[in-house]
Short mmCIF file of C-alpha atoms in Angstrom, two decimals:
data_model
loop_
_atom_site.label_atom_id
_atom_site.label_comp_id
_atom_site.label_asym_id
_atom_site.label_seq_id
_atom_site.Cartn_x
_atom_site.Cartn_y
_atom_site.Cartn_z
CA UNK Q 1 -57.26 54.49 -74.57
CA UNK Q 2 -60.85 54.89 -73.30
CA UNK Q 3 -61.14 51.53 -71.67
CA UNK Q 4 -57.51 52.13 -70.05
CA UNK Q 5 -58.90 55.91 -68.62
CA UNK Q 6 -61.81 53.58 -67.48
CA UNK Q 7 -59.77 51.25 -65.03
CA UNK Q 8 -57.60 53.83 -64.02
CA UNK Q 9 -60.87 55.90 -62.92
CA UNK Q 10 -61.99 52.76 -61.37
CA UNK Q 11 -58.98 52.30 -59.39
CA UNK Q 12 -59.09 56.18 -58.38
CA UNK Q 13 -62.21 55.69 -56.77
CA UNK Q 14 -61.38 52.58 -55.35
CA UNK Q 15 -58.43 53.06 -53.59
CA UNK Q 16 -58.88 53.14 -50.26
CA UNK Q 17 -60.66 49.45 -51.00
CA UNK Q 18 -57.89 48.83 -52.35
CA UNK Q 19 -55.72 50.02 -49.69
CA UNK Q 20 -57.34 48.59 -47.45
CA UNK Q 21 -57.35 45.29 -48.92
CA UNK Q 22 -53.23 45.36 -49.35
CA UNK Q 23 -52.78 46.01 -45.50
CA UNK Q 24 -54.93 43.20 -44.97
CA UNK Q 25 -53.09 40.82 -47.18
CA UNK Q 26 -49.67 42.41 -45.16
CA UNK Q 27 -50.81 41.51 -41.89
CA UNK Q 28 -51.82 38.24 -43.04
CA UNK Q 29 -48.30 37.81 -44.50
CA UNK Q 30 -46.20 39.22 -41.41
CA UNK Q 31 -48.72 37.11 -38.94
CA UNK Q 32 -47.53 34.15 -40.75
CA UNK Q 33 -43.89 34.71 -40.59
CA UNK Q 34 -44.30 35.90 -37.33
CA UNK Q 35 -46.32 32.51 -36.22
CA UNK Q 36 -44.07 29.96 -38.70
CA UNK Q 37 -40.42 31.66 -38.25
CA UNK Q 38 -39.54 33.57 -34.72
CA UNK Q 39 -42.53 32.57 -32.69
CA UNK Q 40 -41.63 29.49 -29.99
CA UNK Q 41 -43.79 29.01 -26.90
CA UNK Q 42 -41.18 28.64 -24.37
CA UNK Q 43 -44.77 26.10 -22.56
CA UNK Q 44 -43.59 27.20 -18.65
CA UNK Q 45 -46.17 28.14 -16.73
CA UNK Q 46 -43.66 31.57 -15.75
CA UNK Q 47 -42.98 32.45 -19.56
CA UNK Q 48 -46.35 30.82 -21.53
CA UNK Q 49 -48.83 34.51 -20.51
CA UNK Q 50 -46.30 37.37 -20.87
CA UNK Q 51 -45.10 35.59 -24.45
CA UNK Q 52 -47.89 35.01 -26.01
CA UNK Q 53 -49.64 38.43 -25.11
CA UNK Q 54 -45.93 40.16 -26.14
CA UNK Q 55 -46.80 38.54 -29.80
CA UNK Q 56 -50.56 39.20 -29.73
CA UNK Q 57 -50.28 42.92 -28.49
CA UNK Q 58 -46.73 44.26 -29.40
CA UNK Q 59 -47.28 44.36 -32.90
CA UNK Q 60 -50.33 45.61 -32.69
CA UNK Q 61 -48.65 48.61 -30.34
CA UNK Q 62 -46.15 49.24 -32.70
CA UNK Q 63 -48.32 49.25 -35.99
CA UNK Q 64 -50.37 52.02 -33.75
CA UNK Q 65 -47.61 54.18 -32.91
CA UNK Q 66 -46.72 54.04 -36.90
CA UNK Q 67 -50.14 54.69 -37.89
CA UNK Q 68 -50.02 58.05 -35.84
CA UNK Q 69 -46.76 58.85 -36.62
CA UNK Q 70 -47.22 58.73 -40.60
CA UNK Q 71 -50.34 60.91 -40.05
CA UNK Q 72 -49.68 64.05 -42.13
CA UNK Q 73 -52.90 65.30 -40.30
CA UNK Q 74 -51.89 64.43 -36.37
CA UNK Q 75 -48.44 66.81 -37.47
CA UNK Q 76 -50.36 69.16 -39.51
CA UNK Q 77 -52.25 69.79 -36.04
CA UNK Q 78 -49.45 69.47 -33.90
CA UNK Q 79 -46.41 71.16 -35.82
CA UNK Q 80 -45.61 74.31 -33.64
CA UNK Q 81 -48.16 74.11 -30.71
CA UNK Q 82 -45.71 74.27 -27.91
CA UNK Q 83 -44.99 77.99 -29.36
CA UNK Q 84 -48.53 78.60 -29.70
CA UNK Q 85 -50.81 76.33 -27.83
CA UNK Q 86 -54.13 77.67 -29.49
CA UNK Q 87 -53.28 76.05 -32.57
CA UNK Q 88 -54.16 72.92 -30.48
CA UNK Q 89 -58.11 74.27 -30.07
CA UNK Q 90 -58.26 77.55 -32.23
CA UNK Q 91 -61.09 80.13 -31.06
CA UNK Q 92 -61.20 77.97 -27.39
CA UNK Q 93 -62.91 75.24 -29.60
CA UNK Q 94 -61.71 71.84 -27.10
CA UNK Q 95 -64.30 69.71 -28.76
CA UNK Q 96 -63.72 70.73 -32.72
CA UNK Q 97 -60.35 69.52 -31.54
CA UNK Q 98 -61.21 66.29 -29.25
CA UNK Q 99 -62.92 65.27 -32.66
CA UNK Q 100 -60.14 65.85 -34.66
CA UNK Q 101 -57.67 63.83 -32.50
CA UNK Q 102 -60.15 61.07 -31.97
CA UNK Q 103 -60.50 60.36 -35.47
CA UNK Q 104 -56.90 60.64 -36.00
CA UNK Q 105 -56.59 58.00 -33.70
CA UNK Q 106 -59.66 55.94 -35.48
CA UNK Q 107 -57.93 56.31 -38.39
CA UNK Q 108 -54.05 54.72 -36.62
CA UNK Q 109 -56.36 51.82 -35.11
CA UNK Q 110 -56.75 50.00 -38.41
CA UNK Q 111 -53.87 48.16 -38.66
CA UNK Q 112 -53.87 46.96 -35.24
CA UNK Q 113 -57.25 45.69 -35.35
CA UNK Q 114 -56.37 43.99 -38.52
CA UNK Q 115 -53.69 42.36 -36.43
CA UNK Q 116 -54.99 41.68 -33.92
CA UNK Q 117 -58.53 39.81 -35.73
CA UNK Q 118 -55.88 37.61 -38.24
CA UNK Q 119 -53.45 36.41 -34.79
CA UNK Q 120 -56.78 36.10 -33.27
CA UNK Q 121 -58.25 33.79 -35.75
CA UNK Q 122 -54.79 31.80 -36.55
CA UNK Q 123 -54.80 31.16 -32.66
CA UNK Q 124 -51.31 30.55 -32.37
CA UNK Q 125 -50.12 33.18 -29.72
CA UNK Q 126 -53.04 32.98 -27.57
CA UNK Q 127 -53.21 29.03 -26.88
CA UNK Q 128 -49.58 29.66 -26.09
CA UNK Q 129 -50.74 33.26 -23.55
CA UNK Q 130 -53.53 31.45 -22.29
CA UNK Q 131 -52.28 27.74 -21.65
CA UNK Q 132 -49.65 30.01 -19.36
CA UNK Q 133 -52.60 31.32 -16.57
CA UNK Q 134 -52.47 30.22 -13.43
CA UNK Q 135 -55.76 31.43 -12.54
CA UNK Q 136 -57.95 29.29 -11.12
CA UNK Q 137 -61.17 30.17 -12.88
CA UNK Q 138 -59.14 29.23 -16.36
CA UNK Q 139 -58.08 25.85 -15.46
CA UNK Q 140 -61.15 24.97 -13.86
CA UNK Q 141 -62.33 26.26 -17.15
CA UNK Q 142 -60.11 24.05 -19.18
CA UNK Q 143 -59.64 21.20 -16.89
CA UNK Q 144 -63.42 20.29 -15.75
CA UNK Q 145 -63.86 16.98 -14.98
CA UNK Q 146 -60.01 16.10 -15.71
CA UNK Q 147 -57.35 14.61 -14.01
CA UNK Q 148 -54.65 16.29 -12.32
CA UNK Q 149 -52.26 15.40 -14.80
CA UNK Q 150 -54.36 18.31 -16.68
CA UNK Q 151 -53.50 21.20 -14.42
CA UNK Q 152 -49.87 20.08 -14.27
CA UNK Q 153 -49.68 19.74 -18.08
CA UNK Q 154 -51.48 22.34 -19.52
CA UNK Q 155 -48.76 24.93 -20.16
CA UNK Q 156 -47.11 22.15 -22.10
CA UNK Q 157 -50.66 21.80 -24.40
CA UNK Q 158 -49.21 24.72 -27.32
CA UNK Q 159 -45.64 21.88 -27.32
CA UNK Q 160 -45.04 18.44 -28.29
CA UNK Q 161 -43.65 17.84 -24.70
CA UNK Q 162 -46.75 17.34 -23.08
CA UNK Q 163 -47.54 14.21 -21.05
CA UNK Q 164 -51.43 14.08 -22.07
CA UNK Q 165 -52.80 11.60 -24.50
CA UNK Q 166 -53.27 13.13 -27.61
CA UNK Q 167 -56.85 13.00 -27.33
CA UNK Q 168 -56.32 15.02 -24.69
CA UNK Q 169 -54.13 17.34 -25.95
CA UNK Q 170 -55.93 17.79 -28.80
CA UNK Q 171 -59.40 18.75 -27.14
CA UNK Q 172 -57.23 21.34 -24.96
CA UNK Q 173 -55.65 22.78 -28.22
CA UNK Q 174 -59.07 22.93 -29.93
CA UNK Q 175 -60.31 24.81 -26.96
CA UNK Q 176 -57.76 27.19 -27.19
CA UNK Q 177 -58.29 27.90 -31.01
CA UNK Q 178 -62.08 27.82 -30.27
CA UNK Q 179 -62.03 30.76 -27.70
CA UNK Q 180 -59.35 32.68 -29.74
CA UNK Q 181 -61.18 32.73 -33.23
CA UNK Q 182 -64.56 33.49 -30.98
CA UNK Q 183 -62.62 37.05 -29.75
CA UNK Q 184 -60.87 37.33 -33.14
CA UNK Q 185 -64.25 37.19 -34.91
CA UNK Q 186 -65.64 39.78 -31.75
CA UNK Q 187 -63.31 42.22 -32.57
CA UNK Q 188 -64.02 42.13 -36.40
CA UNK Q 189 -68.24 42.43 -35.89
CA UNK Q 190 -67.61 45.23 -33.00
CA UNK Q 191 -65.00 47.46 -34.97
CA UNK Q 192 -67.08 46.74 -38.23
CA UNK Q 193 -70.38 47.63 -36.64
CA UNK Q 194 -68.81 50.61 -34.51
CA UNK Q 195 -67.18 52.06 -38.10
CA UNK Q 196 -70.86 51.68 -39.78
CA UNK Q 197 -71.73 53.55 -36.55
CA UNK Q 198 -69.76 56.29 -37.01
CA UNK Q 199 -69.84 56.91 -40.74
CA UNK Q 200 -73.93 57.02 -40.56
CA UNK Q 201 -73.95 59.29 -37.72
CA UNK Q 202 -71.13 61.63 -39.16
CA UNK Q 203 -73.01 61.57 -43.05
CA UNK Q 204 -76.37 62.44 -40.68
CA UNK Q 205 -74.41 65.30 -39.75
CA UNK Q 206 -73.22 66.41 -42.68
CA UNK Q 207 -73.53 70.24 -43.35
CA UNK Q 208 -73.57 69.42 -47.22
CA UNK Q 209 -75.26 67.35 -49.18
CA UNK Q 210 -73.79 63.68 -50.11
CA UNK Q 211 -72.97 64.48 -54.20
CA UNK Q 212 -71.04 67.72 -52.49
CA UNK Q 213 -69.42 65.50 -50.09
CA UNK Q 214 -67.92 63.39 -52.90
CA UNK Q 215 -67.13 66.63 -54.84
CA UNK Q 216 -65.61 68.26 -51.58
CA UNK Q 217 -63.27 64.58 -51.11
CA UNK Q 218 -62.50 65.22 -54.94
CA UNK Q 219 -61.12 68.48 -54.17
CA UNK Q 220 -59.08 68.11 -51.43
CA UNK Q 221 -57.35 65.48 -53.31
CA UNK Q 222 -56.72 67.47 -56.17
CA UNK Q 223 -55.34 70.10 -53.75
CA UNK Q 224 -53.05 68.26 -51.87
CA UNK Q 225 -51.49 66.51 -55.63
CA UNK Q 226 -51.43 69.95 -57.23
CA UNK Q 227 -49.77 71.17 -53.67
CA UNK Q 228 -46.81 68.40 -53.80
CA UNK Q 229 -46.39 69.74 -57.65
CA UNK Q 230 -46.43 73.51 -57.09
CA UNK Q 231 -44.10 72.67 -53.89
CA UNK Q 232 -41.30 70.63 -56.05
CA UNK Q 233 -41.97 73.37 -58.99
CA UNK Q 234 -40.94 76.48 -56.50
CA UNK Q 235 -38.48 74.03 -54.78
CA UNK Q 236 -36.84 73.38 -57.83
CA UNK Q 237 -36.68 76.82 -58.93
CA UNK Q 238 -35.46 78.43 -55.63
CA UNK Q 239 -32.11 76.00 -55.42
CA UNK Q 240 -31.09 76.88 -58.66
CA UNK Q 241 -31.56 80.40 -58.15
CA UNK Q 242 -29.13 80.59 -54.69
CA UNK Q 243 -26.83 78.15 -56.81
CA UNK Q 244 -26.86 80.46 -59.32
CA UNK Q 245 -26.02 83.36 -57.22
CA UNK Q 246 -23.74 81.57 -55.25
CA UNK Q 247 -21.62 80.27 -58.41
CA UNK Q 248 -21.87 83.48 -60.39
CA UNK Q 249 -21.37 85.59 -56.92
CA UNK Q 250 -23.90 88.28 -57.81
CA UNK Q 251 -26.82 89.11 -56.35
CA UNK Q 252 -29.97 86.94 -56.33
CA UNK Q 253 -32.98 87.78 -58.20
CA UNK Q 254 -36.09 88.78 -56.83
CA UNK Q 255 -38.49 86.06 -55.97
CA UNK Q 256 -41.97 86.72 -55.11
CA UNK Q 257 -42.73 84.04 -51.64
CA UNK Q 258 -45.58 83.59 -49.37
CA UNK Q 259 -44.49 85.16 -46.17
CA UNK Q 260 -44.21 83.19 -42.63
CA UNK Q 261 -47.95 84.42 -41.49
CA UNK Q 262 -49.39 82.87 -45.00
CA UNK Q 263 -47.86 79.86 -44.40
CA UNK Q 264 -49.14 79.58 -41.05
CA UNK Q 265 -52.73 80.70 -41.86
CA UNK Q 266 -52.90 77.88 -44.61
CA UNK Q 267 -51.58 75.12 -42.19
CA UNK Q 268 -54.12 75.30 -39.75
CA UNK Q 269 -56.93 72.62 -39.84
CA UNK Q 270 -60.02 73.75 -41.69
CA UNK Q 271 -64.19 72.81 -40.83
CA UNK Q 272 -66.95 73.52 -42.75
CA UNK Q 273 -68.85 76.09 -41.57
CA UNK Q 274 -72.39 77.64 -43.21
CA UNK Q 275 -70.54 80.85 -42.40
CA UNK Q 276 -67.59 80.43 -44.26
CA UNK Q 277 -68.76 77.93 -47.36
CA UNK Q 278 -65.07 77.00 -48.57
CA UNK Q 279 -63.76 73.83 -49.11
CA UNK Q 280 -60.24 73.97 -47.77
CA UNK Q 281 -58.26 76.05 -45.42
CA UNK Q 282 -56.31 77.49 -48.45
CA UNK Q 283 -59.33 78.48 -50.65
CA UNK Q 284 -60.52 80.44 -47.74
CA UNK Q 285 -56.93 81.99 -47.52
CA UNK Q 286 -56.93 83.12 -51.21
CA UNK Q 287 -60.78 84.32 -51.26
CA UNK Q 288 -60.14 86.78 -48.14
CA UNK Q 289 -60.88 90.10 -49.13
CA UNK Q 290 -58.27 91.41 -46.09
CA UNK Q 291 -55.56 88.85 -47.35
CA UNK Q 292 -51.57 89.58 -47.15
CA UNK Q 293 -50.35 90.13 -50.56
CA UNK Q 294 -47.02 91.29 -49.01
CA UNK Q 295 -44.72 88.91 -50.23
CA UNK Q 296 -41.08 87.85 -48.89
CA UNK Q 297 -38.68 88.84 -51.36
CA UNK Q 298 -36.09 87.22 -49.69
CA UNK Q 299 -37.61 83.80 -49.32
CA UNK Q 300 -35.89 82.69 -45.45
CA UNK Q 301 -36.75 80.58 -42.90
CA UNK Q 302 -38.10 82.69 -40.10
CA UNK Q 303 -35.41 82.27 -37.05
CA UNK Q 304 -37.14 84.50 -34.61
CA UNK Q 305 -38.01 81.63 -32.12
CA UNK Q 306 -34.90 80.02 -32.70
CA UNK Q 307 -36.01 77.43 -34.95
CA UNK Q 308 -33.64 75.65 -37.26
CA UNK Q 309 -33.91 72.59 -40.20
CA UNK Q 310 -30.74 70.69 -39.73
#
């Protein structure tokens, strides 16, 4: 039982590694079956560019718009700020929120750079985007001290209809994989370098110290797993009390809610301050001293806006 409390503890503190590493082996996977099963160069010099970049960057837009739009902290910020549009920067504080928002958007990027470093690397979709360029500059690039036959040929390279020798065709096609694993392994070294960056200069900044970082990370964790219990728990309990009144047709029971301003106050987004040493924007809600005890004894959805769950 010990050793099994071991490697679950082990996993605990490893999984965003772990997480990491899974959405790594996915993109991997779906790059694949992207490159072996619906990917076909159409190798037309009108077709090659906007195909191969629609692969190498659609994708990548799409696994960006998901990455924001499963953020429970982009909607935690965002839910209700066209009725109140201070929630956006509370207290007039544009930067606090500029730096939220940015590293929401840090955090959205790492799928698509993990996309965009294993299509990179594999080479497939950009020998077929670049092969399709018209530009001078890239055929002189690719075609130096060639024949004509080269220029003519080269969107057919990424095919097996080309007209080149296959000596030819295979120098082109080793260019192509050359230059695309060169900006595939760019991409890795800048994003990895910019993310060692950030976390050193962010730890430098750090209010607390780093053994009350990890316990503050701890916390919040705890917090948001006891939240989801407490939230199924009153769920749970408030259904079967209106089916209860509803099937018995009496009157329901009392049932002690957090009002509408409570639930507001504890969804805004909470920093650290040396003012206010609390470790989440609900502890600092329960600790006030001029807190709203008042609670809703008829737990309803507050309609004065107009605002309705379908």
């Amino acid at each position: 039982m010990d050793n099994f409390q071991t490697v679950l503890r082990f996993f605990m503190n490893q999984k965003a590694t772990i997480g990491y590493s899974f959405m790594a082996l996915l993109t991997i996977g779906g790059e694949r079956v992207f490159s072996l099963v619906s990917f076909q160069c159409p190798c037309n010099h009108e077709q090659n560019f906007t195909y191969g970049l629609t692969f190498l960057l659609g994708p990548a837009a799409v696994l960006l718009v998901l990455g924001l739009f499963f953020s429970t902290r982009l909607w935690r910020l965002y839910t209700g700020c066209c009725l109140d549009p201070m929630k956006l920067c509370p207290r007039g504080n544009c930067f606090g929120c500029f730096r939220v928002l940015m590293s929401i958007f840090l955090g959205a990027c790492v799928a698509p750079i993990m996309w965009l470093s294993v299509a990179l690397l594999n080479g497939t979709f950009y020998e077929c985007a670049i092969s399709g360029l018209d530009d001078n500059l890239v055929v002189n690039l690719f075609c130096k001290n060639k024949t004509l036959k080269c220029r003519e040929e080269l969107a057919r390279v990424p095919c097996d209809r080309s007209k080149l020798s296959p000596d030819e065709r295979m120098e082109l096609l080793l260019m192509f994989r050359a230059q695309s694993q060169i900006l595939g392994w760019s991409i890795i070294i800048i994003a990895s370098t910019f993310s060692l960056l950030g976390i050193c200069y962010k730890n430098c900044r750090s209010k607390v110290s780093y053994l009350q970082l990890i316990f503050w990370k701890r916390y919040m964790e705890k917090e948001k797993e006891r939240f989801d219990v407490f939230a199924v728990d009153y769920a749970t309990k408030m259904a079967e009390r209106n089916l209860q009144s509803f099937y018995e047709n009496k009157e329901p029971e009392p049932m002690p809610f957090p009002n509408h301003k409570a639930w507001e106050e504890i969804s805004a987004y909470y920093t650290f301050s040396r003012s206010e040493q609390y470790y989440s924007i609900l502890q600092r809600y329960v600790e006030r001293s001029d807190r709203d005890f008042t609670p809703e004894k008829r737990p309803v959805m507050d309609l004065e806006h107009g605002i309705e769950m379908s």
